[in-house]
Structure formats: structure tokens, C-alpha cells
Short mmCIF file of C-alpha atoms in Angstrom, two decimals:
data_model
loop_
_atom_site.label_atom_id
_atom_site.label_comp_id
_atom_site.label_asym_id
_atom_site.label_seq_id
_atom_site.Cartn_x
_atom_site.Cartn_y
_atom_site.Cartn_z
CA UNK A 905 -31.91 -6.06 -10.07
CA UNK A 906 -28.67 -4.43 -11.23
CA UNK A 907 -29.83 -1.02 -10.01
CA UNK A 908 -30.72 -2.59 -6.66
CA UNK A 909 -27.24 -4.12 -6.35
CA UNK A 910 -25.58 -0.80 -7.21
CA UNK A 911 -27.76 1.01 -4.66
CA UNK A 912 -26.95 -1.55 -1.96
CA UNK A 913 -23.20 -1.31 -2.58
CA UNK A 914 -23.34 2.48 -2.64
CA UNK A 915 -25.20 2.54 0.67
CA UNK A 916 -22.71 0.12 2.23
CA UNK A 917 -19.70 2.07 0.99
CA UNK A 918 -21.01 5.38 2.32
CA UNK A 919 -21.21 4.00 5.86
CA UNK A 920 -18.28 4.85 8.19
CA UNK A 921 -18.08 1.21 9.26
CA UNK A 922 -17.08 0.22 5.71
CA UNK A 923 -13.42 1.17 6.29
CA UNK A 924 -12.94 -0.89 9.48
CA UNK A 925 -14.69 -3.77 7.71
CA UNK A 926 -12.18 -3.53 4.84
CA UNK A 927 -9.29 -3.59 7.32
CA UNK A 928 -10.77 -6.58 9.15
CA UNK A 929 -11.38 -8.44 5.89
CA UNK A 930 -7.77 -7.92 4.79
CA UNK A 931 -6.47 -9.10 8.17
CA UNK A 932 -8.58 -12.26 7.98
CA UNK A 933 -7.39 -12.84 4.42
CA UNK A 934 -3.76 -12.75 5.57
CA UNK A 935 -4.50 -15.43 8.19
CA UNK A 936 -6.82 -17.52 6.01
CA UNK A 937 -6.53 -16.83 2.26
CA UNK A 938 -10.08 -17.79 1.38
CA UNK A 939 -11.45 -14.26 1.33
CA UNK A 940 -11.11 -12.48 -2.06
CA UNK A 941 -9.49 -9.35 -0.66
CA UNK A 942 -8.04 -8.17 -3.98
CA UNK A 943 -11.51 -8.33 -5.50
CA UNK A 944 -12.89 -6.18 -2.67
CA UNK A 945 -10.19 -3.55 -3.25
CA UNK A 946 -10.69 -3.63 -7.03
CA UNK A 947 -14.41 -3.21 -6.45
CA UNK A 948 -13.98 -0.37 -3.96
CA UNK A 949 -11.62 1.44 -6.33
CA UNK A 950 -13.98 1.05 -9.28
CA UNK A 951 -16.97 2.21 -7.25
CA UNK A 952 -15.05 5.19 -5.90
CA UNK A 953 -14.19 6.36 -9.42
CA UNK A 954 -17.65 5.81 -10.88
CA UNK A 955 -19.86 6.77 -7.94
CA UNK A 956 -17.68 8.99 -5.75
CA UNK A 957 -17.79 6.62 -2.77
CA UNK A 958 -16.02 5.26 -0.80
CA UNK A 959 -13.12 7.64 -0.18
CA UNK A 960 -10.28 5.91 -1.99
CA UNK A 961 -7.64 7.29 0.40
CA UNK A 962 -9.30 5.75 3.45
CA UNK A 963 -9.79 2.46 1.61
CA UNK A 964 -6.04 2.34 1.03
CA UNK A 965 -5.25 3.24 4.63
CA UNK A 966 -7.64 0.62 6.02
CA UNK A 967 -6.38 -2.06 3.63
CA UNK A 968 -2.73 -1.27 4.37
CA UNK A 969 -3.19 -1.43 8.14
CA UNK A 970 -5.18 -4.65 7.88
CA UNK A 971 -2.60 -6.31 5.62
CA UNK A 972 0.37 -5.37 7.81
CA UNK A 973 -1.38 -6.59 10.97
CA UNK A 974 -2.48 -9.84 9.31
CA UNK A 975 0.91 -10.59 7.78
CA UNK A 976 2.77 -9.99 11.03
CA UNK A 977 0.31 -12.08 13.05
CA UNK A 978 0.82 -14.89 10.54
CA UNK A 979 4.61 -14.46 10.81
CA UNK A 980 4.44 -14.65 14.63
CA UNK A 981 2.34 -17.84 14.41
CA UNK A 982 4.67 -19.40 11.84
CA UNK A 983 6.09 -22.00 14.22
CA UNK A 984 2.63 -23.21 15.17
CA UNK A 985 1.17 -23.17 11.66
CA UNK A 986 4.08 -24.76 9.79
CA UNK A 987 2.71 -28.24 10.51
CA UNK A 988 -0.50 -27.31 8.70
CA UNK A 989 1.50 -25.99 5.74
CA UNK A 990 3.57 -29.19 5.53
CA UNK A 991 0.41 -31.32 5.38
CA UNK A 992 -0.97 -29.55 2.31
CA UNK A 993 -1.18 -31.44 -0.97
CA UNK A 994 1.97 -30.52 -2.96
CA UNK A 995 -0.08 -30.55 -6.19
CA UNK A 996 -2.67 -28.10 -4.85
CA UNK A 997 -2.49 -24.36 -5.41
CA UNK A 998 -1.25 -23.91 -1.85
CA UNK A 999 1.24 -26.76 -2.26
CA UNK A 1000 2.72 -25.17 -5.36
CA UNK A 1001 2.99 -21.90 -3.44
CA UNK A 1002 5.03 -23.71 -0.77
CA UNK A 1003 7.44 -24.97 -3.42
CA UNK A 1004 7.73 -21.48 -4.92
CA UNK A 1005 8.39 -19.81 -1.56
CA UNK A 1006 10.98 -22.33 -0.41
CA UNK A 1007 12.77 -22.24 -3.75
CA UNK A 1008 13.10 -18.46 -3.63
CA UNK A 1009 13.27 -17.34 -0.01
CA UNK A 1010 16.97 -18.04 0.55
CA UNK A 1011 18.38 -16.48 -2.62
CA UNK A 1012 15.65 -13.90 -3.21
CA UNK A 1013 14.17 -13.32 0.26
CA UNK A 1014 13.23 -9.62 -0.03
CA UNK A 1015 11.77 -10.02 -3.54
CA UNK A 1016 9.88 -13.15 -2.48
CA UNK A 1017 8.27 -11.31 0.44
CA UNK A 1018 7.21 -8.40 -1.77
CA UNK A 1019 5.93 -10.47 -4.69
CA UNK A 1020 4.19 -13.00 -2.42
CA UNK A 1021 1.87 -10.20 -1.24
CA UNK A 1022 0.28 -10.29 -4.71
CA UNK A 1023 -0.28 -14.07 -4.66
CA UNK A 1024 -3.01 -15.12 -2.18
CA UNK A 1025 -1.66 -18.55 -1.18
CA UNK A 1026 1.99 -17.56 -1.56
CA UNK A 1027 1.74 -14.66 0.87
CA UNK A 1028 0.12 -16.93 3.47
CA UNK A 1029 2.75 -19.62 2.99
CA UNK A 1030 5.65 -17.13 2.89
CA UNK A 1031 4.77 -15.52 6.22
CA UNK A 1032 4.35 -18.90 7.91
CA UNK A 1033 7.53 -20.44 6.47
CA UNK A 1034 9.64 -17.36 7.21
CA UNK A 1035 8.23 -17.13 10.71
CA UNK A 1036 8.90 -20.82 11.37
CA UNK A 1037 12.58 -20.53 10.40
CA UNK A 1038 12.96 -17.37 12.50
CA UNK A 1039 13.71 -15.09 9.58
CA UNK A 1040 14.80 -11.65 10.77
CA UNK A 1041 11.56 -9.97 11.81
CA UNK A 1042 12.73 -6.43 11.08
CA UNK A 1043 13.65 -7.36 7.51
CA UNK A 1044 10.34 -9.16 7.11
CA UNK A 1045 8.44 -6.15 8.43
CA UNK A 1046 10.36 -3.78 6.15
CA UNK A 1047 9.90 -5.74 2.92
CA UNK A 1048 6.37 -6.83 3.77
CA UNK A 1049 5.38 -3.20 4.33
CA UNK A 1050 6.83 -2.28 0.93
CA UNK A 1051 4.88 -5.16 -0.61
CA UNK A 1052 1.69 -4.10 1.17
CA UNK A 1053 1.97 -0.50 -0.04
CA UNK A 1054 2.51 -1.62 -3.64
CA UNK A 1055 -0.28 -4.21 -3.36
CA UNK A 1056 -2.79 -1.67 -2.04
CA UNK A 1057 -1.88 0.96 -4.62
CA UNK A 1058 -2.14 -1.49 -7.50
CA UNK A 1059 -5.26 -3.32 -6.25
CA UNK A 1060 -7.23 -0.14 -5.58
CA UNK A 1061 -5.64 1.71 -8.50
CA UNK A 1062 -6.59 -0.83 -11.16
CA UNK A 1063 -10.16 -0.81 -9.91
CA UNK A 1064 -10.14 2.99 -9.91
CA UNK A 1065 -8.88 2.98 -13.50
CA UNK A 1066 -11.73 0.72 -14.57
CA UNK A 1067 -14.21 2.95 -12.77
CA UNK A 1068 -12.79 6.04 -14.44
CA UNK A 1069 -12.95 4.53 -17.92
CA UNK A 1070 -16.57 3.45 -17.52
CA UNK A 1071 -17.90 5.95 -14.99
CA UNK A 1072 -21.28 6.13 -16.75
CA UNK A 1073 -21.77 2.37 -16.43
CA UNK A 1074 -21.23 1.40 -12.77
CA UNK A 1075 -21.67 -2.35 -13.20
CA UNK A 1076 -19.32 -2.47 -16.20
CA UNK A 1077 -16.87 -0.28 -14.29
CA UNK A 1078 -16.80 -2.80 -11.42
CA UNK A 1079 -16.37 -5.75 -13.79
CA UNK A 1080 -13.55 -4.03 -15.67
CA UNK A 1081 -11.89 -2.94 -12.41
CA UNK A 1082 -11.90 -6.48 -11.00
CA UNK A 1083 -10.69 -7.92 -14.31
CA UNK A 1084 -7.82 -5.42 -14.54
CA UNK A 1085 -6.81 -6.25 -10.98
CA UNK A 1086 -6.70 -9.97 -11.73
CA UNK A 1087 -4.65 -9.44 -14.89
CA UNK A 1088 -2.14 -7.27 -13.06
CA UNK A 1089 -1.70 -9.93 -10.37
CA UNK A 1090 -1.05 -12.60 -13.01
CA UNK A 1091 1.38 -10.34 -14.86
CA UNK A 1092 3.38 -9.65 -11.69
CA UNK A 1093 3.70 -13.37 -10.98
CA UNK A 1094 4.90 -14.11 -14.53
CA UNK A 1095 7.35 -11.20 -14.56
CA UNK A 1096 8.78 -12.28 -11.22
CA UNK A 1097 9.25 -15.86 -12.41
CA UNK A 1098 10.87 -14.70 -15.65
CA UNK A 1099 13.18 -12.25 -13.86
CA UNK A 1100 14.38 -14.88 -11.38
CA UNK A 1101 14.88 -17.45 -14.15
CA UNK A 1102 16.91 -14.90 -16.12
CA UNK A 1103 19.02 -14.20 -13.04
CA UNK A 1104 19.62 -17.91 -12.46
CA UNK A 1105 20.57 -18.43 -16.12
CA UNK A 1106 22.97 -15.50 -15.90
CA UNK A 1107 24.59 -17.06 -12.82
CA UNK A 1108 24.65 -20.49 -14.48
CA UNK A 1109 22.36 -22.22 -11.98
CA UNK A 1110 19.15 -22.56 -14.00
CA UNK A 1111 17.36 -25.88 -13.93
CA UNK A 1112 16.64 -25.57 -17.68
#
């Protein structure tokens, strides 16, 4: 069964259509964060290192294009989607992302845009909220592109690292790659929160 799964994934990832599918998946994820796009990139990176396919460079290009298109579409639709955001349960994962974005976007706008790219619900909320308040589009595009580049490099790179470490065991390589990607995402979120809290304490405005 495992060998069959590996063979199926290898066949899929050798097909030229795989790269457009990655780009489309990432675009959909930006508009509706229910698709595990980070997992797909972790998986593609791990498989590339352990099996030689897909071409990791084209995975990154496809993912980057898809993310930038999706984020900017979401930003443009911000005014129409803000009502949906405001109706979300404040205690839900998405609701907590709203609180995080609104608490940080005025004082830490550029950092919020970049870090939000690593947090599935936060990036969706951030693009909608910023679009709805008519945040400067050029600045959004600039910092979002930086965030996308870092997100793609880290998401694919952590998977690739897992695949390199366990190249003789494809299934384990994929599991390790996905796990590393998840841990990196969590670490970035915690570091960002700690850095902003430290900055607020330094300025004497911490809520603690």
C-alpha cells in the first residue's frame, strides 16, 4: 500500500500539469484557507529531495505566483468580504486571527503582512482587513511579496531538508518534511509575538 502511494505521488509529480496545479491550489488557499497549501509544499520538497521529482525550482515559482495572485485578489475583494470576516466567531481560530491582525496592523503593518503569510487564517484575514480599510496597495504588494518569497523558501526548504535526511525512506522523508514545516510555522508565530511584546514593553505600552 505504501509503495503504491509513493508510486502514485511520483507519477503525479512528474507530470507537467503538477506545477500549474500547485499554483492553482495556492491561489485557492489564499482566497479560502481550507486547503493545506503548506503541507503540499512540504510534501513536494521532501519528495523532490528523496525521489528527484518534482523540480524544486518550478515548485517554488508556481507556489510564489499562485500566492501573490491569491493574496492580491483577496486584497482587492477586501471591501466585499469584510462583512464575512466580521461575522466570524471571535473565539474561533479565524476570530483570534482577526484580533491579532487588527492589534498589529497599525503599529506593525509591514511585519504583520509578512508574518501573516505563515499563518493560514491570519493571512486571509490580513488581506481582507487591509483591503477593506484601503491600505496602500503598493506597500501591501511589496511586503506581501517579501512574505511570499520567505514562505515559499521555508515551506519547500523544510520539506526538502526532511527528504534529504531520509532519502532512503520516502514515506518517512515526507512525514519528517511535513512535520518540520509545521514546527517552523509555529516557531515563526511565537517569535513574532515575543518580538512585538518585547517592543511594546520597551516602549512602555505592554498590556502585561
